[in-house]
Amino acid sequence: MSLLAAWPFGRTVDSIANRRRRSPSQWLWVLGLLGTITAGVGCQSWTHRKKEDAFEKENRRIKELMSDPDRPRLVGEIASALGMTARRYDAMALISNLPGTGGTVKPSAQREMILKEMRLREVPNPQFVLDSPATAMAKVRVYANPCDTKGDTLDILVECSSECNATDLRDGYLMPTKLREYMFLDRARESNDKADASGEVVVLPQSVMGDTEPNLLRGVVIGGGRLMETPALSIRVENNYQHVTVVSAIEKAINKRFFYQDANKQLTVAKGKNDWQIEIVTLPKYRWDPMHYMSTLLATGFGETDSQVAERIVGCRTLLMRRETARRAACELEAIGNAPAADVLLEGLGSSDTEIRFYAAYSLAYLDRPECVPVLQSLAISEPAFRPLCLIGLAINEHASARDALNELLQEAEPELRYGAILALRQRNPRDPAVMGDAIGEFCNLIQIPSKTPLIAVSLEQKKEVVLFGSNATIDLREELSPTPSTRLTPLASGMIRIAKRQVNGEVLQNIIASDLQSLLKALPTIDANYSDVVHTLDRLNQDGYLSIPVAFNPRPRAGRVYEREENVIEEATEIDRSITVDGASRKSGSTKLSWLPEMSWPSFGSSNTSDTKVLTTEMREVEGNR
């Protein structure tokens, strides 16, 4: 019988009377069923209404918040940056091709880790290979900085494992390996593959490392890594403003100001992921200074009228003329990016304060304004603390005068200014004939720059190259020289030089060359020499006074220098302040101050993959202590 047929209330009085009288328990069952159905329908309606009320209440709150004339207007007032620290990837790897200076590996977790990798790569007889005198087990590490992207080349730091008794990594070759990110929570965890690496190991000479004795168990694979995944970069909205309306307003404001062309397509940089996070793609022009990129994004206004933007420009004019707030104001004006904002930045170029002039000029460089070029060029020469960013500013400014300024810097006496200008020209155009150079074998490039002040610059980061400023250098070799255990230079009575190198199989390759730098470099491939041989040979020739031109190793502009302010405001400062405070000080009704990011050192110019806080050589000395 169906429920409807058993239902007593649809029947006539006679039919009910004709049926036998129901028992009390049956009536209780019917009443209970009715109550359950009624309660269920009422509960669902009440729950649904409660959810609707909460949703509508939240929408109403956000709407009122956004319509408040005193609400925060800058992204950084209600949001913070995620992904602004350098990511470190590690692996255990095998160094091969050693001339008997390898060693056995003790039983350990590291040994089992590398044996596992060797088996996955189907290396025949891995135990024998690992303990061969031609191989060594090493720890390898790479840093991926914010704004690095998939496919970027990276420098790989190498250090022989303490579980291996190898004695020298010179002439070694890093076998292909995958690097991962390791985290230690409740237990050790590892990520998927983040970078791959392989290539020749360059052990840095004593004059570069500054040690009393060179550390033969540490080195670098220059440009030997490749990033397999772009590090995530995003903006996180604080709890009180987490709503799709707010995220949409921020996304719209950022994309209206920041976009770029790629393969005839216009691409934007911000994409709302949910109601609290906005994913950020690196704008190519900003990739060399991630801190400045995020500073500018967080200084962007959202949901504003034209009159409100004009109000902020007026406020920024006052802030820009004060040293303490000049950088924040410059970022805000750069984020606005219109003609009135640029006019205020141009006023900053006329300030008597060096810092104000720099911040104004640096932001104008991203707006491609030619007026900033003389200021950046002058500060690059006179203020070493500002030099890395001045060169970046000249590199990203698309005006032709910026390239002319870099050409002029090539003739300065300071080695890092000259080589920094080379790097900046390459940033502008990697195919610029002035910085392309000529290939020497398959391991090195030789770049020649006409100059009245001769110099030899040897790269130890990102790219294997030797830059010769001025005329060719002569080599006045007066006695036999062995820069490495396998290479030898011998002076001949004819004034020429015999160069030789012993191969791993014992064969000795040799050649006779003229006694000058270009002849030496061009002949090295004939004896199967590598870039490590170039580095150590030039180092010994320079130290012993056999070269007619001085040699500078890796003379890149470095961050972390102290800027001596005119009034000596802060004696305890170790470097220029790279943190930023985002607040509403540029408008009449300001909000509570919100610190953006803790201080972080600038990346080395021209290499976005160096250590986040240390120069390459320092990091190599402390690679184990940082684990």
XYZ file of C-alpha atoms in Angstrom:
627
model
C 0.000 0.000 0.000
C 1.345 3.429 -0.888
C 1.774 6.169 1.694
C -0.931 8.260 -0.016
C -3.415 5.373 0.142
C -2.780 4.948 3.873
C -3.162 8.633 4.561
C -6.359 9.124 6.667
C -7.126 12.757 5.892
C -8.193 12.374 2.246
C -11.072 9.967 2.935
C -14.748 10.614 3.667
C -16.184 10.462 7.121
C -18.166 7.345 6.246
C -15.154 5.477 4.977
C -13.276 6.338 8.117
C -16.130 5.291 10.299
C -16.530 2.008 8.438
C -12.927 1.066 9.117
C -11.943 -0.431 12.346
C -10.659 1.946 14.943
C -6.885 2.650 14.760
C -4.718 1.796 17.698
C -2.964 4.600 19.672
C 0.458 3.390 18.471
C -0.578 3.766 14.819
C -1.744 7.318 15.388
C 1.517 8.138 17.136
C 3.423 6.755 14.127
C 1.432 8.928 11.708
C 1.880 12.061 13.809
C 5.602 11.392 14.187
C 6.032 10.982 10.440
C 4.183 14.226 9.815
C 6.365 16.047 12.338
C 9.545 14.717 10.819
C 8.597 15.835 7.299
C 7.530 19.267 8.525
C 10.667 19.737 10.628
C 12.915 18.645 7.757
C 11.403 21.083 5.304
C 11.566 23.882 7.859
C 15.202 23.136 8.795
C 16.361 23.171 5.176
C 14.586 26.437 4.574
C 16.098 27.948 7.704
C 19.656 26.768 6.845
C 19.394 28.050 3.278
C 18.076 31.372 4.491
C 20.892 31.637 7.020
C 23.520 31.040 4.311
C 21.892 33.565 2.046
C 21.816 36.109 4.839
C 25.575 35.584 5.573
C 26.441 35.904 1.866
C 24.370 39.047 1.449
C 25.747 40.479 4.666
C 29.335 39.943 3.498
C 28.583 41.465 0.092
C 27.003 44.455 1.789
C 30.017 44.861 4.094
C 32.509 44.789 1.199
C 30.362 47.177 -0.832
C 30.261 49.655 2.042
C 33.986 49.189 2.619
C 34.843 49.901 -1.006
C 32.556 52.946 -1.152
C 34.113 54.499 1.975
C 36.081 57.596 0.845
C 38.735 56.851 3.492
C 39.244 53.223 2.483
C 42.740 51.952 1.541
C 43.502 52.715 -2.090
C 46.908 51.104 -2.594
C 47.299 47.367 -3.114
C 50.015 47.197 -0.458
C 47.704 48.623 2.210
C 45.527 45.510 2.153
C 47.839 42.881 0.657
C 51.352 41.447 0.867
C 53.732 39.657 -1.469
C 54.316 35.906 -1.578
C 57.292 34.169 -3.175
C 59.825 36.975 -2.712
C 62.589 34.819 -1.237
C 65.182 32.913 -3.248
C 64.401 29.210 -3.655
C 67.241 26.779 -3.041
C 67.420 23.459 -4.876
C 69.876 20.684 -3.988
C 71.053 17.281 -5.142
C 73.809 14.728 -4.772
C 75.685 14.313 -8.053
C 78.607 12.559 -9.667
C 81.727 14.389 -10.873
C 83.531 12.473 -13.628
C 86.634 12.887 -15.831
C 88.968 13.461 -12.871
C 92.670 12.670 -13.518
C 92.998 10.214 -10.619
C 91.946 12.774 -7.998
C 88.550 11.225 -7.283
C 87.833 8.940 -4.363
C 85.718 6.285 -2.711
C 82.497 7.067 -0.875
C 81.819 5.875 2.673
C 78.641 3.922 3.435
C 76.083 6.634 4.199
C 72.669 8.009 3.340
C 74.348 10.199 0.703
C 75.862 7.135 -0.957
C 72.490 5.420 -1.083
C 70.885 8.562 -2.494
C 73.293 8.847 -5.417
C 73.250 5.103 -6.086
C 69.470 5.337 -6.385
C 69.834 8.107 -8.971
C 72.468 6.125 -10.879
C 70.206 3.077 -11.027
C 67.324 5.199 -12.288
C 69.624 6.435 -15.070
C 70.650 2.816 -15.768
C 74.356 3.419 -15.118
C 76.118 0.050 -15.515
C 77.932 -1.215 -12.404
C 77.140 1.895 -10.289
C 79.121 0.713 -7.219
C 82.326 0.445 -9.248
C 81.763 3.788 -11.002
C 81.078 5.592 -7.726
C 84.339 4.386 -6.114
C 86.521 4.991 -9.178
C 89.494 7.397 -8.830
C 88.090 9.208 -11.883
C 84.863 10.160 -10.071
C 83.784 11.993 -6.931
C 80.467 12.439 -5.167
C 79.469 16.075 -4.681
C 76.683 18.206 -3.263
C 75.272 20.609 -5.835
C 73.081 23.629 -5.214
C 71.331 26.317 -7.208
C 69.340 29.411 -6.293
C 66.249 30.546 -8.191
C 65.408 34.156 -7.433
C 61.990 35.804 -7.771
C 61.244 36.689 -11.397
C 63.328 33.828 -12.745
C 61.368 31.853 -15.313
C 61.314 28.332 -16.700
C 64.240 27.755 -19.048
C 66.574 30.324 -17.461
C 70.219 29.290 -17.159
C 71.645 29.062 -13.647
C 75.053 28.827 -12.021
C 75.520 25.594 -10.087
C 77.536 25.574 -6.861
C 79.495 22.363 -6.321
C 81.174 20.974 -3.205
C 82.724 17.556 -2.729
C 80.835 15.508 -0.141
C 82.499 14.952 3.218
C 81.720 11.236 2.720
C 84.047 11.157 -0.324
C 87.856 11.249 -0.055
C 88.529 12.964 -3.396
C 91.379 15.480 -3.396
C 90.822 17.784 -6.403
C 87.804 18.626 -8.596
C 89.785 20.415 -11.303
C 89.092 19.035 -14.796
C 85.915 17.474 -13.410
C 82.619 17.288 -15.266
C 79.264 17.354 -13.489
C 77.171 14.471 -14.798
C 73.506 15.241 -15.601
C 71.474 15.567 -12.414
C 68.099 16.843 -11.224
C 67.848 19.271 -8.332
C 64.923 19.416 -5.930
C 63.713 21.465 -3.010
C 64.071 19.757 0.371
C 61.918 20.577 3.387
C 62.132 19.225 6.914
C 58.736 19.179 8.647
C 57.673 16.076 10.522
C 60.104 14.258 8.260
C 62.347 15.023 5.314
C 60.318 15.808 2.219
C 61.396 16.575 -1.319
C 59.678 18.300 -4.206
C 59.501 17.275 -7.829
C 62.403 18.161 -10.143
C 62.992 21.934 -10.120
C 66.204 22.261 -12.160
C 68.624 20.122 -14.114
C 72.370 20.598 -14.315
C 75.512 19.343 -16.021
C 78.781 20.747 -17.284
C 82.407 21.555 -16.580
C 83.383 22.297 -12.983
C 85.466 25.455 -12.553
C 87.453 25.542 -9.321
C 88.007 29.185 -8.496
C 91.664 30.211 -8.066
C 93.169 31.568 -4.898
C 93.165 35.195 -6.008
C 89.373 35.020 -6.471
C 88.488 33.145 -3.298
C 90.823 35.168 -1.083
C 91.900 32.109 0.908
C 95.487 31.385 1.840
C 95.152 28.162 -0.150
C 92.621 27.527 -2.934
C 89.861 25.095 -1.990
C 90.172 22.404 -4.636
C 86.990 20.651 -3.492
C 84.605 23.483 -4.329
C 83.694 24.949 -7.671
C 80.992 26.300 -9.924
C 79.390 25.077 -13.140
C 78.997 28.393 -14.992
C 75.595 28.553 -16.652
C 75.282 24.781 -16.278
C 71.796 24.693 -14.784
C 68.375 25.115 -16.333
C 65.250 26.021 -14.410
C 62.469 23.521 -15.045
C 59.681 25.380 -13.279
C 58.895 29.061 -12.791
C 58.862 29.962 -9.065
C 55.424 31.098 -7.930
C 54.907 34.814 -7.331
C 51.644 36.198 -5.985
C 49.859 38.822 -3.888
C 47.841 37.774 -0.833
C 44.893 39.883 0.305
C 44.549 40.234 4.082
C 41.634 38.580 5.854
C 39.360 41.580 6.246
C 39.384 42.249 2.480
C 39.237 38.707 1.140
C 36.438 38.920 -1.401
C 36.097 38.366 -5.129
C 35.106 42.011 -5.590
C 38.358 43.248 -4.049
C 40.489 40.708 -5.927
C 38.796 41.670 -9.186
C 39.416 45.386 -8.556
C 43.128 44.792 -7.821
C 43.534 42.524 -10.840
C 41.907 45.107 -13.112
C 44.054 47.963 -11.778
C 47.347 46.068 -12.140
C 46.557 44.793 -15.634
C 45.485 48.233 -16.808
C 48.966 49.532 -15.980
C 51.263 46.508 -16.479
C 51.170 44.448 -19.669
C 53.557 43.449 -22.464
C 53.692 42.119 -25.995
C 54.730 38.544 -26.735
C 54.451 37.022 -30.199
C 52.005 39.734 -31.286
C 49.841 39.063 -28.256
C 49.179 41.473 -25.421
C 49.667 39.682 -22.112
C 48.771 40.910 -18.635
C 50.618 40.135 -15.402
C 47.879 39.616 -12.771
C 45.286 36.864 -12.525
C 42.897 36.375 -9.608
C 43.095 32.791 -8.404
C 40.443 32.896 -5.657
C 39.036 35.407 -3.177
C 42.384 36.027 -1.455
C 45.243 35.401 -3.928
C 46.367 37.025 -7.180
C 48.985 35.241 -9.267
C 51.687 37.488 -10.733
C 53.637 36.908 -13.943
C 56.980 38.655 -14.303
C 56.954 41.662 -16.597
C 60.143 41.202 -18.703
C 61.354 44.745 -18.110
C 61.280 44.225 -14.327
C 62.889 40.816 -14.096
C 66.321 42.135 -13.121
C 65.030 43.813 -9.947
C 62.260 41.703 -8.338
C 62.142 43.915 -5.271
C 61.394 47.003 -7.322
C 58.817 45.093 -9.373
C 56.812 44.060 -6.342
C 57.272 47.477 -4.730
C 55.652 49.064 -7.769
C 52.804 46.532 -7.897
C 51.998 47.078 -4.227
C 52.120 50.852 -4.731
C 49.423 50.576 -7.411
C 46.061 52.185 -6.684
C 42.801 50.260 -7.257
C 39.160 51.243 -7.641
C 39.999 54.944 -7.947
C 38.493 57.836 -9.845
C 40.620 60.235 -11.895
C 40.282 62.893 -9.215
C 41.545 60.485 -6.549
C 44.570 59.608 -8.682
C 45.301 63.311 -9.142
C 45.059 63.737 -5.378
C 47.693 61.078 -4.832
C 50.034 62.674 -7.367
C 49.897 65.913 -5.370
C 50.714 63.981 -2.181
C 53.582 62.153 -3.854
C 55.185 65.459 -4.844
C 55.662 66.234 -1.149
C 56.858 62.729 -0.266
C 59.353 62.611 -3.134
C 61.215 65.645 -1.836
C 61.863 63.961 1.522
C 64.699 61.468 1.627
C 62.897 59.098 3.994
C 59.865 58.720 1.726
C 61.409 59.324 -1.710
C 61.571 55.691 -2.789
C 57.990 54.978 -1.753
C 56.761 58.063 -3.609
C 58.772 57.178 -6.723
C 57.254 53.681 -6.803
C 53.759 55.113 -6.434
C 54.310 57.628 -9.226
C 55.805 54.928 -11.433
C 52.755 52.748 -10.788
C 50.477 55.601 -11.885
C 52.646 55.997 -14.975
C 50.819 58.910 -16.637
C 52.255 62.240 -17.785
C 51.473 64.206 -14.566
C 53.190 61.480 -12.492
C 56.226 61.561 -14.762
C 56.380 65.349 -14.417
C 56.663 65.001 -10.629
C 59.478 62.473 -11.046
C 61.240 64.900 -13.369
C 61.132 67.467 -10.572
C 62.965 64.948 -8.389
C 65.893 64.936 -10.846
C 66.606 68.514 -9.833
C 66.938 67.737 -6.124
C 70.213 68.410 -4.362
C 69.854 65.085 -2.491
C 71.581 62.177 -4.232
C 69.079 59.565 -3.050
C 66.093 61.555 -4.259
C 67.718 62.017 -7.664
C 68.469 58.300 -7.882
C 64.963 57.104 -6.951
C 63.371 59.566 -9.366
C 65.750 58.607 -12.188
C 65.339 54.868 -11.565
C 61.536 55.051 -11.818
C 61.770 57.265 -14.917
C 63.966 54.600 -16.541
C 61.041 52.155 -16.384
C 58.940 54.817 -18.105
C 61.585 55.061 -20.869
C 62.193 58.747 -20.244
C 65.505 60.068 -21.677
C 65.840 62.744 -18.966
C 66.962 60.125 -16.439
C 69.899 58.882 -18.515
C 72.519 61.524 -17.525
C 71.625 61.115 -13.842
C 71.943 57.307 -13.926
C 75.198 57.502 -15.867
C 76.685 60.019 -13.439
C 75.602 58.077 -10.342
C 76.932 54.811 -11.780
C 80.362 56.460 -11.930
C 80.334 58.372 -8.645
C 78.274 56.188 -6.266
C 79.228 52.467 -6.134
C 76.269 51.732 -3.823
C 73.827 52.792 -6.576
C 75.862 51.346 -9.444
C 74.053 47.978 -9.913
C 70.640 49.601 -10.238
C 71.913 52.498 -12.331
C 73.166 49.987 -14.877
C 69.859 48.133 -14.744
C 68.083 51.438 -15.370
C 70.248 52.113 -18.429
C 69.699 48.549 -19.632
C 65.882 48.614 -19.516
C 65.399 52.194 -20.756
C 64.500 51.787 -24.415
C 65.560 55.295 -25.424
C 68.597 55.410 -27.715
C 70.470 57.764 -25.364
C 70.648 54.978 -22.754
C 72.664 52.807 -25.122
C 74.969 55.725 -25.895
C 75.573 56.161 -22.155
C 76.531 52.481 -21.820
C 78.974 52.824 -24.713
C 80.612 55.705 -22.868
C 80.852 53.654 -19.664
C 82.868 51.057 -21.588
C 85.718 53.567 -21.577
C 85.746 54.229 -17.818
C 88.752 53.124 -15.774
C 86.762 51.175 -13.144
C 86.715 47.465 -14.181
C 83.242 46.755 -12.824
C 81.822 49.793 -14.611
C 83.241 48.586 -17.905
C 82.200 44.964 -17.531
C 78.871 46.064 -16.012
C 78.246 48.065 -19.168
C 78.897 44.913 -21.220
C 76.260 43.076 -19.191
C 73.812 45.954 -19.518
C 74.239 46.070 -23.286
C 73.520 42.347 -23.375
C 70.371 42.903 -21.338
C 69.180 45.434 -23.897
C 69.920 43.179 -26.859
C 71.546 39.732 -26.519
C 72.397 39.866 -30.240
C 74.171 43.202 -30.059
C 77.344 42.777 -32.177
C 79.335 44.728 -29.582
C 78.843 41.981 -26.981
C 78.447 38.842 -29.101
C 82.164 38.070 -29.330
C 83.896 35.212 -31.122
C 83.661 31.601 -30.029
C 86.884 29.937 -28.884
C 86.258 26.264 -29.361
C 83.070 25.211 -27.626
C 83.872 26.460 -24.144
C 84.492 30.210 -24.257
C 83.819 33.529 -25.997
C 86.334 36.300 -26.628
C 84.950 39.844 -26.780
C 87.190 42.698 -27.924
C 86.353 46.302 -27.007
C 88.465 49.185 -28.366
C 89.779 51.170 -25.413
C 92.661 53.420 -24.404
C 92.777 51.746 -20.978
C 93.651 48.059 -21.441
C 92.036 45.393 -19.253
C 91.243 41.685 -19.317
C 87.912 40.774 -17.676
C 87.221 37.093 -16.968
C 83.650 36.004 -16.241
C 82.877 33.542 -13.449
C 79.071 33.775 -13.584
C 76.358 32.999 -16.090
C 78.547 32.964 -19.206
C 82.060 31.735 -20.017
C 83.780 34.672 -21.625
C 86.935 36.761 -21.665
C 86.652 40.467 -22.499
C 89.735 42.189 -23.865
C 89.609 45.976 -23.545
C 92.220 47.643 -25.726
C 94.996 46.037 -27.759
C 96.233 42.471 -27.494
C 98.219 41.555 -24.376
C 101.747 40.185 -24.612
C 103.000 37.295 -22.456
C 106.551 37.648 -21.143
C 107.005 34.096 -19.868
C 110.462 33.659 -18.340
C 110.192 30.200 -16.782
C 108.093 27.051 -17.009
C 104.620 27.443 -15.515
C 102.054 24.815 -14.434
C 98.725 26.553 -13.733
C 97.077 23.171 -13.032
C 98.529 19.670 -12.508
C 97.624 18.719 -16.088
C 98.680 21.886 -17.976
C 102.110 23.376 -18.632
C 103.473 26.484 -20.373
C 107.126 26.472 -21.431
C 109.043 29.471 -22.856
C 111.134 28.740 -25.966
C 114.352 30.385 -27.088
C 112.565 31.666 -30.169
C 110.279 33.771 -27.975
C 107.327 31.487 -28.567
C 105.541 29.354 -25.966
C 104.817 25.629 -25.856
C 101.480 24.769 -24.237
C 100.663 21.189 -23.244
C 97.967 19.258 -21.422
C 97.963 15.692 -20.145
C 94.689 13.896 -20.889
C 92.933 11.446 -18.562
C 94.250 8.512 -20.605
C 97.848 9.755 -20.187
C 98.253 11.208 -23.678
C 99.896 14.642 -23.837
C 98.632 17.156 -26.393
C 100.800 20.183 -27.162
C 101.084 23.185 -29.443
C 103.518 26.041 -30.039
C 102.080 29.555 -30.100
C 103.084 33.193 -30.279
C 103.520 34.888 -26.893
C 100.304 36.886 -26.766
C 96.874 36.480 -25.198
C 94.809 35.932 -28.341
C 97.169 33.240 -29.622
C 97.014 31.498 -26.258
C 93.215 31.521 -26.084
C 92.751 30.373 -29.676
C 95.244 27.512 -29.257
C 93.776 26.076 -26.054
C 91.076 24.052 -27.876
C 93.820 22.243 -29.836
C 95.066 20.640 -26.616
C 91.544 19.865 -25.318
C 91.757 22.550 -22.671
C 88.617 23.837 -20.957
C 87.413 27.078 -19.367
C 88.896 26.092 -16.013
C 92.307 25.984 -17.704
C 91.685 29.489 -19.080
C 90.818 30.817 -15.625
C 93.800 29.250 -13.841
C 96.263 30.089 -16.617
C 95.304 33.759 -16.687
C 95.368 33.846 -12.884
C 98.945 32.512 -12.696
C 100.177 34.702 -15.545
C 98.661 37.733 -13.841
C 99.972 36.894 -10.352
C 103.506 36.223 -11.608
C 103.577 39.436 -13.649
C 103.869 37.783 -17.078
C 100.946 39.665 -18.666
C 101.253 43.199 -20.011
C 97.601 43.955 -19.148
C 95.953 43.600 -15.697
C 93.314 40.902 -15.202
C 90.028 41.388 -13.313
C 88.065 38.271 -12.382
C 84.291 38.622 -12.466
C 84.240 42.427 -12.004
C 80.456 42.684 -11.731
C 78.771 45.524 -9.847
C 77.851 44.189 -6.411
C 75.076 44.938 -3.992
C 75.322 45.503 -0.269
C 77.655 48.490 -0.304
C 77.232 51.312 2.149
C 76.027 54.610 0.772
C 77.638 57.417 2.748
C 74.832 59.944 3.117
C 75.710 63.601 3.072
C 74.417 64.145 6.611
C 75.430 60.705 7.949
C 71.874 60.005 9.054
C 72.312 56.318 9.941
C 75.761 55.172 10.910
C 74.704 51.576 11.564
C 73.391 50.942 8.032
C 75.146 48.196 6.094
C 73.469 48.817 2.763
C 70.828 50.944 1.083
C 67.374 50.265 2.480
C 65.510 47.997 0.080
C 62.366 47.570 2.188
C 59.305 49.664 1.425
C 56.368 50.903 3.468
C 52.996 51.121 1.756
C 50.471 53.419 3.382
C 48.083 56.207 2.534
C 50.475 59.068 3.206
C 50.150 60.355 -0.360
C 46.506 61.302 0.173
C 44.735 63.408 2.776
C 43.169 60.558 4.734
C 45.978 58.131 5.363
C 45.632 54.625 6.760
C 47.752 52.720 9.236
C 51.259 51.954 8.039
C 51.870 48.454 6.739
C 55.387 47.127 6.233
C 55.781 45.432 2.885
C 58.741 43.068 3.010
C 61.766 42.487 5.211
C 65.024 43.710 3.756
C 66.606 41.585 1.064
C 69.822 42.142 -0.828
C 69.713 42.978 -4.498
C 70.580 40.182 -6.891
C 73.867 40.489 -8.726
C 73.404 42.537 -11.862
C 73.113 40.443 -14.997
C 72.608 37.204 -13.065
C 69.220 36.679 -11.565
C 70.191 33.318 -10.181
C 73.024 34.139 -7.769
C 72.586 33.598 -4.038
C 69.844 35.713 -2.483
C 72.081 37.264 0.146
C 75.700 36.467 -0.715
C 78.178 37.053 -3.442
C 79.125 33.879 -5.295
C 82.526 33.403 -3.682
C 81.152 33.978 -0.179
C 78.375 31.476 -0.792
C 80.885 28.892 -1.950
C 82.811 29.297 1.295
C 79.649 28.863 3.373
C 77.720 26.326 1.319
C 77.834 23.674 4.029
C 77.082 26.034 6.905
C 73.898 27.212 5.219
C 72.344 23.752 5.096
